[in-house]
Amino acid sequence: MRRTPARPADTLESGALRSLRVLVPLCLAALIFFGAPRVADAHGVEIEHRSGEAVEVEAAFDNGEIMDDAQVTIYAPDEPSEPWETGSTDEEGRYVFMPDTSIPGTWDVQVREAGHGALVNVDVDEGAVSSEVGQSGGSGYDTLQLVLMGAAGIWGFVGTALFFMRRSS
Amino acid sequence: MPASVAIAGFATTGAMAWYSLRKIEQDDDPRAVIPKASMFTAAFFVASWVNIPVPPVSVHLILNGLMGVILGWYAFPAILIGLFFQAVMFGHGGLTTLGVNATMMGVPAILAYYVFRLRGAPGLRAMGERGSRALTGVFAFLGGALGLGLAALILFVLLIGTVPSSLDGATERAAITGLVIAHIPLAVVEGAFTALVVLYLLRVKPALLEAPLKKRPGEAKLAGGR
């Protein structure tokens, strides 16, 4: 398992205005199915199923709140400015899509809700989605690290206050 | 967010920071306020960890109104520094949006300061000690609530105005509206918190609150001098 480098989200982040600190650990896993396309046909109902490789994206704000019904925009490597597919996440903050493996390169998946969003990259090789878990946005630190960093930050401010108080007393 | 908005945010923040520092420089002893400013920056820095659920979303404390009420012009650089550390350490807010965020929270903070100063208006001073205490609480509440409310309003205008064309506009606008409406109860919470802090300081260390008002002679001197 390796982490893809986080890229800064290019969407407007209100940051402090919501507990979604900007974005979202987006987790993504490649699901792999094998099989041949089959068509079931009965009494005029036609169901088609296609098998291939799918990518699952899971989006949550950095306080853990699920990003449900967030808008997903997918960009193929050959046309980075035109959305290849758009959709929205389900109640669990998930979205599944099947990249066109004939377009190899880095696919961009952007998830956005109420001005908060993040971008995650999916590498597609010729004919296959690289099977990995990537993460984007968020700080990527665990609780202990966050608490220690917060304490260090607070001590910085308190120390500054003490330094300037020393003068007056 | 469009690059033009980010750049405009940095430009406004730069201008505001410069003007705030000029205002601070006119203070009799700017260094004397630094301990207070630094302590409140620490509070602002951690306030974003306090989540308040407002179904269906959850919002977190900002305290920009409180910063303005207590720190006056010191609030702008303090908020800028607090946001910078939040962005660098926790990836909260982000560096590209630092300018926009600092303007969005810092400018309402300054307005909150002027709202709070209204408590000293000549017509309102006639009230007795009890009355002036109540009045201080009321104006602290108004400052805290307006500071946050205005920041949410700026957020709303900015987000609505920059919905990317690749998104379904109606859905995104509804989500933004929902998020901003969730800040109305937060404005009440922050107003009440600001009033609590101010009334507490008034009881234990009123000198901390006088600093903004004490500047008056200096300002008068300035007005006369230029």
mmCIF file of C-alpha atoms in Angstrom:
data_model
loop_
_atom_site.group_PDB
_atom_site.id
_atom_site.type_symbol
_atom_site.label_atom_id
_atom_site.label_comp_id
_atom_site.label_asym_id
_atom_site.label_seq_id
_atom_site.Cartn_x
_atom_site.Cartn_y
_atom_site.Cartn_z
ATOM 1 C CA MET A 1 0.000 0.000 0.000
ATOM 2 C CA ARG A 2 1.435 3.370 -0.814
ATOM 3 C CA ARG A 3 0.109 6.852 -0.522
ATOM 4 C CA THR A 4 -0.275 9.124 -3.448
ATOM 5 C CA PRO A 5 1.042 12.609 -2.742
ATOM 6 C CA ALA A 6 -1.680 14.948 -1.618
ATOM 7 C CA ARG A 7 -2.351 17.780 -3.992
ATOM 8 C CA PRO A 8 -3.781 21.072 -2.844
ATOM 9 C CA ALA A 9 -7.422 21.346 -3.653
ATOM 10 C CA ASP A 10 -8.057 24.056 -6.167
ATOM 11 C CA THR A 11 -11.545 24.707 -4.951
ATOM 12 C CA LEU A 12 -12.523 27.384 -2.519
ATOM 13 C CA GLU A 13 -11.918 26.253 0.974
ATOM 14 C CA SER A 14 -13.702 28.186 3.587
ATOM 15 C CA GLY A 15 -11.389 26.553 6.001
ATOM 16 C CA ALA A 16 -12.363 27.598 9.351
ATOM 17 C CA LEU A 17 -15.965 28.169 8.553
ATOM 18 C CA ARG A 18 -16.829 24.550 8.889
ATOM 19 C CA SER A 19 -15.391 21.651 10.616
ATOM 20 C CA LEU A 20 -14.524 20.146 7.424
ATOM 21 C CA ARG A 21 -11.111 21.371 7.399
ATOM 22 C CA VAL A 22 -10.654 21.485 3.913
ATOM 23 C CA LEU A 23 -10.848 18.386 2.662
ATOM 24 C CA VAL A 24 -11.368 15.246 3.122
ATOM 25 C CA PRO A 25 -9.358 12.292 3.286
ATOM 26 C CA LEU A 26 -10.415 10.701 0.047
ATOM 27 C CA CYS A 27 -9.759 7.072 0.152
ATOM 28 C CA LEU A 28 -9.780 5.069 -2.924
ATOM 29 C CA ALA A 29 -9.503 1.477 -3.670
ATOM 30 C CA ALA A 30 -9.443 -0.293 -6.941
ATOM 31 C CA LEU A 31 -11.920 -3.118 -7.172
ATOM 32 C CA ILE A 32 -11.196 -5.726 -9.706
ATOM 33 C CA PHE A 33 -13.753 -7.916 -11.377
ATOM 34 C CA PHE A 34 -13.213 -10.504 -14.026
ATOM 35 C CA GLY A 35 -15.737 -11.925 -16.386
ATOM 36 C CA ALA A 36 -17.282 -11.593 -19.818
ATOM 37 C CA PRO A 37 -20.132 -9.238 -20.679
ATOM 38 C CA ARG A 38 -23.476 -10.978 -20.560
ATOM 39 C CA VAL A 39 -26.966 -9.904 -21.425
ATOM 40 C CA ALA A 40 -30.013 -11.294 -19.683
ATOM 41 C CA ASP A 41 -33.135 -10.989 -21.735
ATOM 42 C CA ALA A 42 -36.549 -11.937 -20.396
ATOM 43 C CA HIS A 43 -40.012 -10.651 -21.256
ATOM 44 C CA GLY A 44 -38.758 -7.477 -22.824
ATOM 45 C CA VAL A 45 -36.617 -6.481 -19.895
ATOM 46 C CA GLU A 46 -33.045 -6.032 -20.864
ATOM 47 C CA ILE A 47 -30.309 -6.022 -18.315
ATOM 48 C CA GLU A 48 -26.778 -5.680 -19.346
ATOM 49 C CA HIS A 49 -23.794 -6.122 -17.166
ATOM 50 C CA ARG A 50 -20.280 -5.258 -17.958
ATOM 51 C CA SER A 51 -17.282 -6.374 -16.013
ATOM 52 C CA GLY A 52 -14.073 -4.513 -15.682
ATOM 53 C CA GLU A 53 -12.032 -2.609 -13.210
ATOM 54 C CA ALA A 54 -13.675 -0.045 -11.041
ATOM 55 C CA VAL A 55 -12.356 2.587 -8.706
ATOM 56 C CA GLU A 56 -14.095 3.393 -5.463
ATOM 57 C CA VAL A 57 -13.717 6.809 -3.922
ATOM 58 C CA GLU A 58 -14.734 7.521 -0.356
ATOM 59 C CA ALA A 59 -15.023 11.115 0.806
ATOM 60 C CA ALA A 60 -15.264 12.544 4.293
ATOM 61 C CA PHE A 61 -14.511 15.870 5.861
ATOM 62 C CA ASP A 62 -11.448 15.925 8.071
ATOM 63 C CA ASN A 63 -13.561 15.792 11.233
ATOM 64 C CA GLY A 64 -14.827 12.438 10.050
ATOM 65 C CA GLU A 65 -18.183 13.675 8.803
ATOM 66 C CA ILE A 66 -19.193 11.804 5.650
ATOM 67 C CA MET A 67 -19.514 13.800 2.445
ATOM 68 C CA ASP A 68 -22.792 12.401 1.188
ATOM 69 C CA ASP A 69 -24.371 13.709 -1.968
ATOM 70 C CA ALA A 70 -21.144 15.530 -2.829
ATOM 71 C CA GLN A 71 -20.514 16.210 -6.487
ATOM 72 C CA VAL A 72 -17.863 14.106 -8.156
ATOM 73 C CA THR A 73 -16.095 15.219 -11.306
ATOM 74 C CA ILE A 74 -13.699 12.905 -13.089
ATOM 75 C CA TYR A 75 -11.103 14.112 -15.566
ATOM 76 C CA ALA A 76 -9.382 11.763 -18.005
ATOM 77 C CA PRO A 77 -5.661 12.309 -18.672
ATOM 78 C CA ASP A 78 -6.201 13.146 -22.341
ATOM 79 C CA GLU A 79 -8.562 16.025 -21.598
ATOM 80 C CA PRO A 80 -7.746 17.522 -18.214
ATOM 81 C CA SER A 81 -10.095 20.469 -18.570
ATOM 82 C CA GLU A 82 -13.242 18.671 -19.745
ATOM 83 C CA PRO A 83 -15.059 16.464 -17.215
ATOM 84 C CA TRP A 84 -15.055 12.848 -18.379
ATOM 85 C CA GLU A 85 -17.817 11.890 -15.987
ATOM 86 C CA THR A 86 -19.823 13.609 -13.296
ATOM 87 C CA GLY A 87 -21.941 12.184 -10.508
ATOM 88 C CA SER A 88 -22.501 12.370 -6.796
ATOM 89 C CA THR A 89 -21.516 10.306 -3.782
ATOM 90 C CA ASP A 90 -24.013 8.037 -2.026
ATOM 91 C CA GLU A 91 -25.102 8.203 1.608
ATOM 92 C CA GLU A 92 -21.846 6.632 2.714
ATOM 93 C CA GLY A 93 -19.823 9.211 0.820
ATOM 94 C CA ARG A 94 -18.834 6.622 -1.794
ATOM 95 C CA TYR A 95 -18.607 6.845 -5.542
ATOM 96 C CA VAL A 96 -17.631 4.088 -7.942
ATOM 97 C CA PHE A 97 -16.580 4.545 -11.546
ATOM 98 C CA MET A 98 -14.902 2.516 -14.270
ATOM 99 C CA PRO A 99 -12.076 4.395 -15.927
ATOM 100 C CA ASP A 100 -11.517 3.796 -19.625
ATOM 101 C CA THR A 101 -8.337 1.722 -19.502
ATOM 102 C CA SER A 102 -7.546 2.653 -23.085
ATOM 103 C CA ILE A 103 -6.634 6.110 -21.791
ATOM 104 C CA PRO A 104 -3.559 5.482 -19.603
ATOM 105 C CA GLY A 105 -2.157 8.127 -17.311
ATOM 106 C CA THR A 106 -3.219 9.971 -14.209
ATOM 107 C CA TRP A 107 -6.942 10.404 -13.790
ATOM 108 C CA ASP A 108 -8.162 13.178 -11.524
ATOM 109 C CA VAL A 109 -11.141 12.655 -9.267
ATOM 110 C CA GLN A 110 -12.521 15.787 -7.668
ATOM 111 C CA VAL A 111 -15.096 15.685 -4.897
ATOM 112 C CA ARG A 112 -16.802 18.892 -3.881
ATOM 113 C CA GLU A 113 -19.584 19.944 -1.560
ATOM 114 C CA ALA A 114 -20.516 23.446 -0.423
ATOM 115 C CA GLY A 115 -17.269 24.946 -1.612
ATOM 116 C CA HIS A 116 -15.130 22.328 0.092
ATOM 117 C CA GLY A 117 -13.355 19.821 -2.045
ATOM 118 C CA ALA A 118 -10.285 17.785 -2.754
ATOM 119 C CA LEU A 119 -8.631 16.109 -5.647
ATOM 120 C CA VAL A 120 -7.269 12.587 -5.745
ATOM 121 C CA ASN A 121 -5.192 10.960 -8.485
ATOM 122 C CA VAL A 122 -5.772 7.495 -9.899
ATOM 123 C CA ASP A 123 -3.054 5.955 -12.026
ATOM 124 C CA VAL A 124 -4.336 3.938 -14.950
ATOM 125 C CA ASP A 125 -1.785 1.868 -16.845
ATOM 126 C CA GLU A 126 -2.382 0.462 -20.285
ATOM 127 C CA GLY A 127 -5.278 -1.905 -19.742
ATOM 128 C CA ALA A 128 -5.261 -1.898 -15.929
ATOM 129 C CA VAL A 129 -5.991 0.300 -12.936
ATOM 130 C CA SER A 130 -3.092 0.265 -10.535
ATOM 131 C CA SER A 131 -4.390 -1.366 -7.408
ATOM 132 C CA GLU A 132 -3.612 0.920 -4.525
ATOM 133 C CA VAL A 133 -5.079 3.011 -1.808
ATOM 134 C CA GLY A 134 -4.474 6.708 -2.139
ATOM 135 C CA GLN A 135 -5.343 9.613 0.037
ATOM 136 C CA SER A 136 -5.681 13.280 -0.595
ATOM 137 C CA GLY A 137 -6.447 16.323 1.467
ATOM 138 C CA GLY A 138 -6.697 16.300 5.224
ATOM 139 C CA SER A 139 -3.524 16.409 7.237
ATOM 140 C CA GLY A 140 -2.814 12.677 7.265
ATOM 141 C CA TYR A 141 -1.801 12.830 10.932
ATOM 142 C CA ASP A 142 -3.231 10.662 13.662
ATOM 143 C CA THR A 143 -4.834 12.011 16.819
ATOM 144 C CA LEU A 144 -1.689 11.820 18.952
ATOM 145 C CA GLN A 145 0.314 13.721 16.370
ATOM 146 C CA LEU A 146 -2.412 16.349 16.085
ATOM 147 C CA VAL A 147 -2.587 16.807 19.850
ATOM 148 C CA LEU A 148 1.206 17.121 20.124
ATOM 149 C CA MET A 149 1.345 19.599 17.251
ATOM 150 C CA GLY A 150 -1.531 21.570 18.735
ATOM 151 C CA ALA A 151 0.183 21.646 22.116
ATOM 152 C CA ALA A 152 3.407 22.827 20.486
ATOM 153 C CA GLY A 153 1.502 25.550 18.659
ATOM 154 C CA ILE A 154 -0.278 26.695 21.811
ATOM 155 C CA TRP A 155 2.987 26.728 23.713
ATOM 156 C CA GLY A 156 4.415 28.934 20.986
ATOM 157 C CA PHE A 157 1.681 31.499 21.544
ATOM 158 C CA VAL A 158 1.810 31.259 25.335
ATOM 159 C CA GLY A 159 5.592 31.515 25.241
ATOM 160 C CA THR A 160 5.329 34.637 23.107
ATOM 161 C CA ALA A 161 2.900 36.091 25.639
ATOM 162 C CA LEU A 162 5.243 35.266 28.531
ATOM 163 C CA PHE A 163 8.221 36.754 26.719
ATOM 164 C CA PHE A 164 6.496 40.081 26.262
ATOM 165 C CA MET A 165 5.081 40.049 29.792
ATOM 166 C CA ARG A 166 8.552 39.611 31.269
ATOM 167 C CA ARG A 167 9.381 43.115 30.168
ATOM 168 C CA SER A 168 6.612 44.806 32.074
ATOM 169 C CA SER A 169 7.026 42.996 35.373
ATOM 170 C CA MET B 1 -11.429 28.571 -6.354
ATOM 171 C CA PRO B 2 -10.493 30.809 -9.265
ATOM 172 C CA ALA B 3 -6.941 32.149 -9.054
ATOM 173 C CA SER B 4 -8.260 35.698 -9.394
ATOM 174 C CA VAL B 5 -10.237 35.352 -6.147
ATOM 175 C CA ALA B 6 -7.219 33.929 -4.313
ATOM 176 C CA ILE B 7 -5.037 36.783 -5.550
ATOM 177 C CA ALA B 8 -7.648 39.397 -4.647
ATOM 178 C CA GLY B 9 -7.823 37.799 -1.187
ATOM 179 C CA PHE B 10 -4.078 38.129 -0.705
ATOM 180 C CA ALA B 11 -4.186 41.731 -1.930
ATOM 181 C CA THR B 12 -6.949 42.669 0.539
ATOM 182 C CA THR B 13 -5.245 40.808 3.361
ATOM 183 C CA GLY B 14 -1.942 42.530 2.595
ATOM 184 C CA ALA B 15 -3.582 45.956 2.609
ATOM 185 C CA MET B 16 -5.522 45.209 5.810
ATOM 186 C CA ALA B 17 -2.428 43.850 7.564
ATOM 187 C CA TRP B 18 -0.456 46.953 6.598
ATOM 188 C CA TYR B 19 -3.207 49.294 7.791
ATOM 189 C CA SER B 20 -3.700 47.331 11.035
ATOM 190 C CA LEU B 21 0.012 47.501 11.802
ATOM 191 C CA ARG B 22 -0.042 51.238 11.184
ATOM 192 C CA LYS B 23 -2.945 51.587 13.596
ATOM 193 C CA ILE B 24 -1.108 49.456 16.155
ATOM 194 C CA GLU B 25 2.007 51.553 15.779
ATOM 195 C CA GLN B 26 0.027 54.612 16.862
ATOM 196 C CA ASP B 27 -0.677 52.925 20.179
ATOM 197 C CA ASP B 28 1.245 54.275 23.137
ATOM 198 C CA ASP B 29 2.929 50.966 23.911
ATOM 199 C CA PRO B 30 2.098 48.312 21.322
ATOM 200 C CA ARG B 31 4.292 45.725 23.007
ATOM 201 C CA ALA B 32 2.172 45.860 26.134
ATOM 202 C CA VAL B 33 -0.780 44.386 24.223
ATOM 203 C CA ILE B 34 1.205 41.538 22.685
ATOM 204 C CA PRO B 35 0.736 39.081 25.599
ATOM 205 C CA LYS B 36 -3.028 39.519 25.380
ATOM 206 C CA ALA B 37 -2.994 39.273 21.571
ATOM 207 C CA SER B 38 -0.809 36.168 21.724
ATOM 208 C CA MET B 39 -3.044 34.401 24.264
ATOM 209 C CA PHE B 40 -6.160 35.089 22.223
ATOM 210 C CA THR B 41 -4.391 33.903 19.076
ATOM 211 C CA ALA B 42 -3.807 30.605 20.885
ATOM 212 C CA ALA B 43 -7.534 30.421 21.659
ATOM 213 C CA PHE B 44 -8.407 31.238 18.041
ATOM 214 C CA PHE B 45 -5.921 28.609 16.874
ATOM 215 C CA VAL B 46 -7.658 25.811 18.797
ATOM 216 C CA ALA B 47 -11.240 27.082 18.479
ATOM 217 C CA SER B 48 -11.601 25.304 15.154
ATOM 218 C CA TRP B 49 -11.352 21.982 16.994
ATOM 219 C CA VAL B 50 -14.607 22.657 18.809
ATOM 220 C CA ASN B 51 -17.269 21.166 16.589
ATOM 221 C CA ILE B 52 -20.898 22.068 17.061
ATOM 222 C CA PRO B 53 -23.422 19.844 15.313
ATOM 223 C CA VAL B 54 -26.090 21.796 13.474
ATOM 224 C CA PRO B 55 -27.906 19.000 11.640
ATOM 225 C CA PRO B 56 -27.434 18.057 8.888
ATOM 226 C CA VAL B 57 -23.952 19.548 9.014
ATOM 227 C CA SER B 58 -21.551 20.475 11.758
ATOM 228 C CA VAL B 59 -19.743 23.753 12.143
ATOM 229 C CA HIS B 60 -16.868 24.791 14.352
ATOM 230 C CA LEU B 61 -16.110 27.815 16.460
ATOM 231 C CA ILE B 62 -14.293 30.648 14.738
ATOM 232 C CA LEU B 63 -14.220 33.380 17.399
ATOM 233 C CA ASN B 64 -13.274 36.130 14.954
ATOM 234 C CA GLY B 65 -15.849 38.447 16.567
ATOM 235 C CA LEU B 66 -14.339 37.774 20.003
ATOM 236 C CA MET B 67 -10.878 38.537 18.628
ATOM 237 C CA GLY B 68 -12.071 41.876 17.290
ATOM 238 C CA VAL B 69 -13.944 42.824 20.456
ATOM 239 C CA ILE B 70 -10.982 42.108 22.728
ATOM 240 C CA LEU B 71 -8.034 42.965 20.518
ATOM 241 C CA GLY B 72 -9.231 45.786 18.287
ATOM 242 C CA TRP B 73 -6.820 46.357 15.419
ATOM 243 C CA TYR B 74 -4.491 43.706 16.832
ATOM 244 C CA ALA B 75 -7.145 41.174 15.804
ATOM 245 C CA PHE B 76 -6.247 41.290 12.115
ATOM 246 C CA PRO B 77 -2.599 40.220 12.395
ATOM 247 C CA ALA B 78 -3.606 37.801 15.181
ATOM 248 C CA ILE B 79 -6.208 36.105 12.950
ATOM 249 C CA LEU B 80 -3.764 36.022 10.048
ATOM 250 C CA ILE B 81 -1.145 34.305 12.214
ATOM 251 C CA GLY B 82 -3.703 31.883 13.680
ATOM 252 C CA LEU B 83 -4.949 30.914 10.222
ATOM 253 C CA PHE B 84 -1.407 30.534 8.944
ATOM 254 C CA PHE B 85 -0.576 28.050 11.689
ATOM 255 C CA GLN B 86 -3.841 26.169 11.168
ATOM 256 C CA ALA B 87 -3.025 25.863 7.468
ATOM 257 C CA VAL B 88 0.621 24.876 7.873
ATOM 258 C CA MET B 89 0.196 22.458 10.766
ATOM 259 C CA PHE B 90 -3.158 20.860 10.108
ATOM 260 C CA GLY B 91 -3.866 21.629 6.474
ATOM 261 C CA HIS B 92 -6.958 23.409 7.715
ATOM 262 C CA GLY B 93 -7.971 26.179 5.335
ATOM 263 C CA GLY B 94 -4.988 25.905 3.061
ATOM 264 C CA LEU B 95 -2.274 28.327 2.032
ATOM 265 C CA THR B 96 -3.742 29.296 -1.329
ATOM 266 C CA THR B 97 -6.919 30.397 0.408
ATOM 267 C CA LEU B 98 -5.145 32.079 3.331
ATOM 268 C CA GLY B 99 -5.679 35.547 1.877
ATOM 269 C CA VAL B 100 -9.377 35.018 1.271
ATOM 270 C CA ASN B 101 -9.893 33.435 4.686
ATOM 271 C CA ALA B 102 -8.003 36.168 6.536
ATOM 272 C CA THR B 103 -10.072 38.857 4.842
ATOM 273 C CA MET B 104 -13.285 36.916 5.389
ATOM 274 C CA MET B 105 -12.667 36.651 9.142
ATOM 275 C CA GLY B 106 -10.422 39.634 9.812
ATOM 276 C CA VAL B 107 -12.508 42.424 8.300
ATOM 277 C CA PRO B 108 -15.659 41.422 10.265
ATOM 278 C CA ALA B 109 -13.452 41.239 13.380
ATOM 279 C CA ILE B 110 -12.511 44.903 12.971
ATOM 280 C CA LEU B 111 -16.186 45.777 12.506
ATOM 281 C CA ALA B 112 -16.998 43.798 15.662
ATOM 282 C CA TYR B 113 -14.467 45.982 17.482
ATOM 283 C CA TYR B 114 -16.240 49.158 16.370
ATOM 284 C CA VAL B 115 -19.621 47.697 17.321
ATOM 285 C CA PHE B 116 -18.258 46.906 20.796
ATOM 286 C CA ARG B 117 -16.889 50.427 21.110
ATOM 287 C CA LEU B 118 -20.401 51.801 20.686
ATOM 288 C CA ARG B 119 -21.000 50.883 24.323
ATOM 289 C CA GLY B 120 -18.988 53.979 25.186
ATOM 290 C CA ALA B 121 -21.164 56.277 23.070
ATOM 291 C CA PRO B 122 -22.096 59.470 24.977
ATOM 292 C CA GLY B 123 -25.831 58.795 24.998
ATOM 293 C CA LEU B 124 -25.331 55.354 26.484
ATOM 294 C CA ARG B 125 -22.895 56.391 29.188
ATOM 295 C CA ALA B 126 -25.599 58.031 31.273
ATOM 296 C CA MET B 127 -26.656 54.643 32.629
ATOM 297 C CA GLY B 128 -25.454 53.644 36.053
ATOM 298 C CA GLU B 129 -22.775 51.095 36.856
ATOM 299 C CA ARG B 130 -25.243 48.234 36.622
ATOM 300 C CA GLY B 131 -26.562 49.515 33.343
ATOM 301 C CA SER B 132 -23.145 49.967 31.845
ATOM 302 C CA ARG B 133 -22.253 46.427 32.805
ATOM 303 C CA ALA B 134 -25.331 45.061 31.073
ATOM 304 C CA LEU B 135 -24.618 47.280 28.109
ATOM 305 C CA THR B 136 -21.061 45.976 27.851
ATOM 306 C CA GLY B 137 -22.458 42.438 27.729
ATOM 307 C CA VAL B 138 -24.999 43.374 25.061
ATOM 308 C CA PHE B 139 -22.451 45.046 22.819
ATOM 309 C CA ALA B 140 -20.005 42.178 23.314
ATOM 310 C CA PHE B 141 -22.752 39.798 22.182
ATOM 311 C CA LEU B 142 -23.513 41.969 19.156
ATOM 312 C CA GLY B 143 -19.821 42.204 18.267
ATOM 313 C CA GLY B 144 -19.268 38.460 18.562
ATOM 314 C CA ALA B 145 -22.418 37.548 16.649
ATOM 315 C CA LEU B 146 -21.977 40.159 13.913
ATOM 316 C CA GLY B 147 -18.323 39.242 13.437
ATOM 317 C CA LEU B 148 -19.255 35.663 12.686
ATOM 318 C CA GLY B 149 -22.449 36.474 10.779
ATOM 319 C CA LEU B 150 -20.633 38.819 8.457
ATOM 320 C CA ALA B 151 -17.880 36.272 7.835
ATOM 321 C CA ALA B 152 -20.531 33.693 6.915
ATOM 322 C CA LEU B 153 -22.167 36.210 4.589
ATOM 323 C CA ILE B 154 -18.860 36.906 2.835
ATOM 324 C CA LEU B 155 -18.328 33.138 2.520
ATOM 325 C CA PHE B 156 -21.787 32.788 0.975
ATOM 326 C CA VAL B 157 -21.196 35.517 -1.614
ATOM 327 C CA LEU B 158 -17.756 34.155 -2.509
ATOM 328 C CA LEU B 159 -18.902 30.537 -2.842
ATOM 329 C CA ILE B 160 -22.079 31.305 -4.758
ATOM 330 C CA GLY B 161 -20.155 33.570 -7.082
ATOM 331 C CA THR B 162 -17.508 30.978 -7.897
ATOM 332 C CA VAL B 163 -19.408 27.712 -8.415
ATOM 333 C CA PRO B 164 -17.424 25.930 -11.138
ATOM 334 C CA SER B 165 -19.346 25.419 -14.349
ATOM 335 C CA SER B 166 -18.454 21.722 -14.289
ATOM 336 C CA LEU B 167 -20.748 21.220 -11.295
ATOM 337 C CA ASP B 168 -24.492 21.025 -11.095
ATOM 338 C CA GLY B 169 -25.086 24.611 -10.050
ATOM 339 C CA ALA B 170 -28.422 24.131 -8.292
ATOM 340 C CA THR B 171 -27.177 21.267 -6.097
ATOM 341 C CA GLU B 172 -23.996 23.091 -5.167
ATOM 342 C CA ARG B 173 -25.879 26.316 -4.411
ATOM 343 C CA ALA B 174 -28.281 24.397 -2.160
ATOM 344 C CA ALA B 175 -25.333 22.817 -0.309
ATOM 345 C CA ILE B 176 -23.665 26.215 0.137
ATOM 346 C CA THR B 177 -26.897 27.789 1.369
ATOM 347 C CA GLY B 178 -27.342 24.944 3.862
ATOM 348 C CA LEU B 179 -23.809 25.413 5.165
ATOM 349 C CA VAL B 180 -24.192 29.162 5.575
ATOM 350 C CA ILE B 181 -27.588 28.882 7.284
ATOM 351 C CA ALA B 182 -25.979 26.491 9.781
ATOM 352 C CA HIS B 183 -23.820 29.413 10.877
ATOM 353 C CA ILE B 184 -26.800 31.396 12.190
ATOM 354 C CA PRO B 185 -27.015 29.368 15.422
ATOM 355 C CA LEU B 186 -23.220 29.529 15.586
ATOM 356 C CA ALA B 187 -23.420 33.333 15.503
ATOM 357 C CA VAL B 188 -25.651 33.203 18.601
ATOM 358 C CA VAL B 189 -23.247 30.798 20.319
ATOM 359 C CA GLU B 190 -20.226 32.964 19.523
ATOM 360 C CA GLY B 191 -22.057 36.119 20.567
ATOM 361 C CA ALA B 192 -22.942 34.540 23.913
ATOM 362 C CA PHE B 193 -19.383 33.249 24.346
ATOM 363 C CA THR B 194 -17.959 36.685 23.567
ATOM 364 C CA ALA B 195 -20.304 38.290 26.113
ATOM 365 C CA LEU B 196 -19.264 35.705 28.728
ATOM 366 C CA VAL B 197 -15.555 36.287 28.161
ATOM 367 C CA VAL B 198 -15.977 40.061 28.218
ATOM 368 C CA LEU B 199 -18.075 40.053 31.395
ATOM 369 C CA TYR B 200 -15.585 37.725 33.038
ATOM 370 C CA LEU B 201 -12.678 39.984 32.120
ATOM 371 C CA LEU B 202 -14.666 42.993 33.314
ATOM 372 C CA ARG B 203 -14.921 41.321 36.706
ATOM 373 C CA VAL B 204 -11.391 39.985 37.106
ATOM 374 C CA LYS B 205 -9.219 42.284 35.003
ATOM 375 C CA PRO B 206 -11.064 45.235 33.511
ATOM 376 C CA ALA B 207 -7.780 46.723 32.334
ATOM 377 C CA LEU B 208 -7.685 44.133 29.559
ATOM 378 C CA LEU B 209 -10.864 45.583 28.124
ATOM 379 C CA GLU B 210 -9.874 49.184 28.488
ATOM 380 C CA ALA B 211 -7.049 49.022 25.999
ATOM 381 C CA PRO B 212 -9.230 49.667 22.977
ATOM 382 C CA LEU B 213 -10.929 52.603 24.678
ATOM 383 C CA LYS B 214 -7.706 53.974 26.103
ATOM 384 C CA LYS B 215 -6.546 54.619 22.590
ATOM 385 C CA ARG B 216 -8.924 57.520 22.308
ATOM 386 C CA PRO B 217 -6.549 60.260 23.444
ATOM 387 C CA GLY B 218 -3.986 58.927 20.986
ATOM 388 C CA GLU B 219 -6.483 59.035 18.188
ATOM 389 C CA ALA B 220 -7.559 62.509 19.098
ATOM 390 C CA LYS B 221 -3.941 63.574 19.004
ATOM 391 C CA LEU B 222 -3.587 61.932 15.643
ATOM 392 C CA ALA B 223 -6.692 63.603 14.260
ATOM 393 C CA GLY B 224 -5.430 66.947 15.461
ATOM 394 C CA GLY B 225 -1.940 66.367 14.148
ATOM 395 C CA ARG B 226 -2.856 65.593 10.561
#
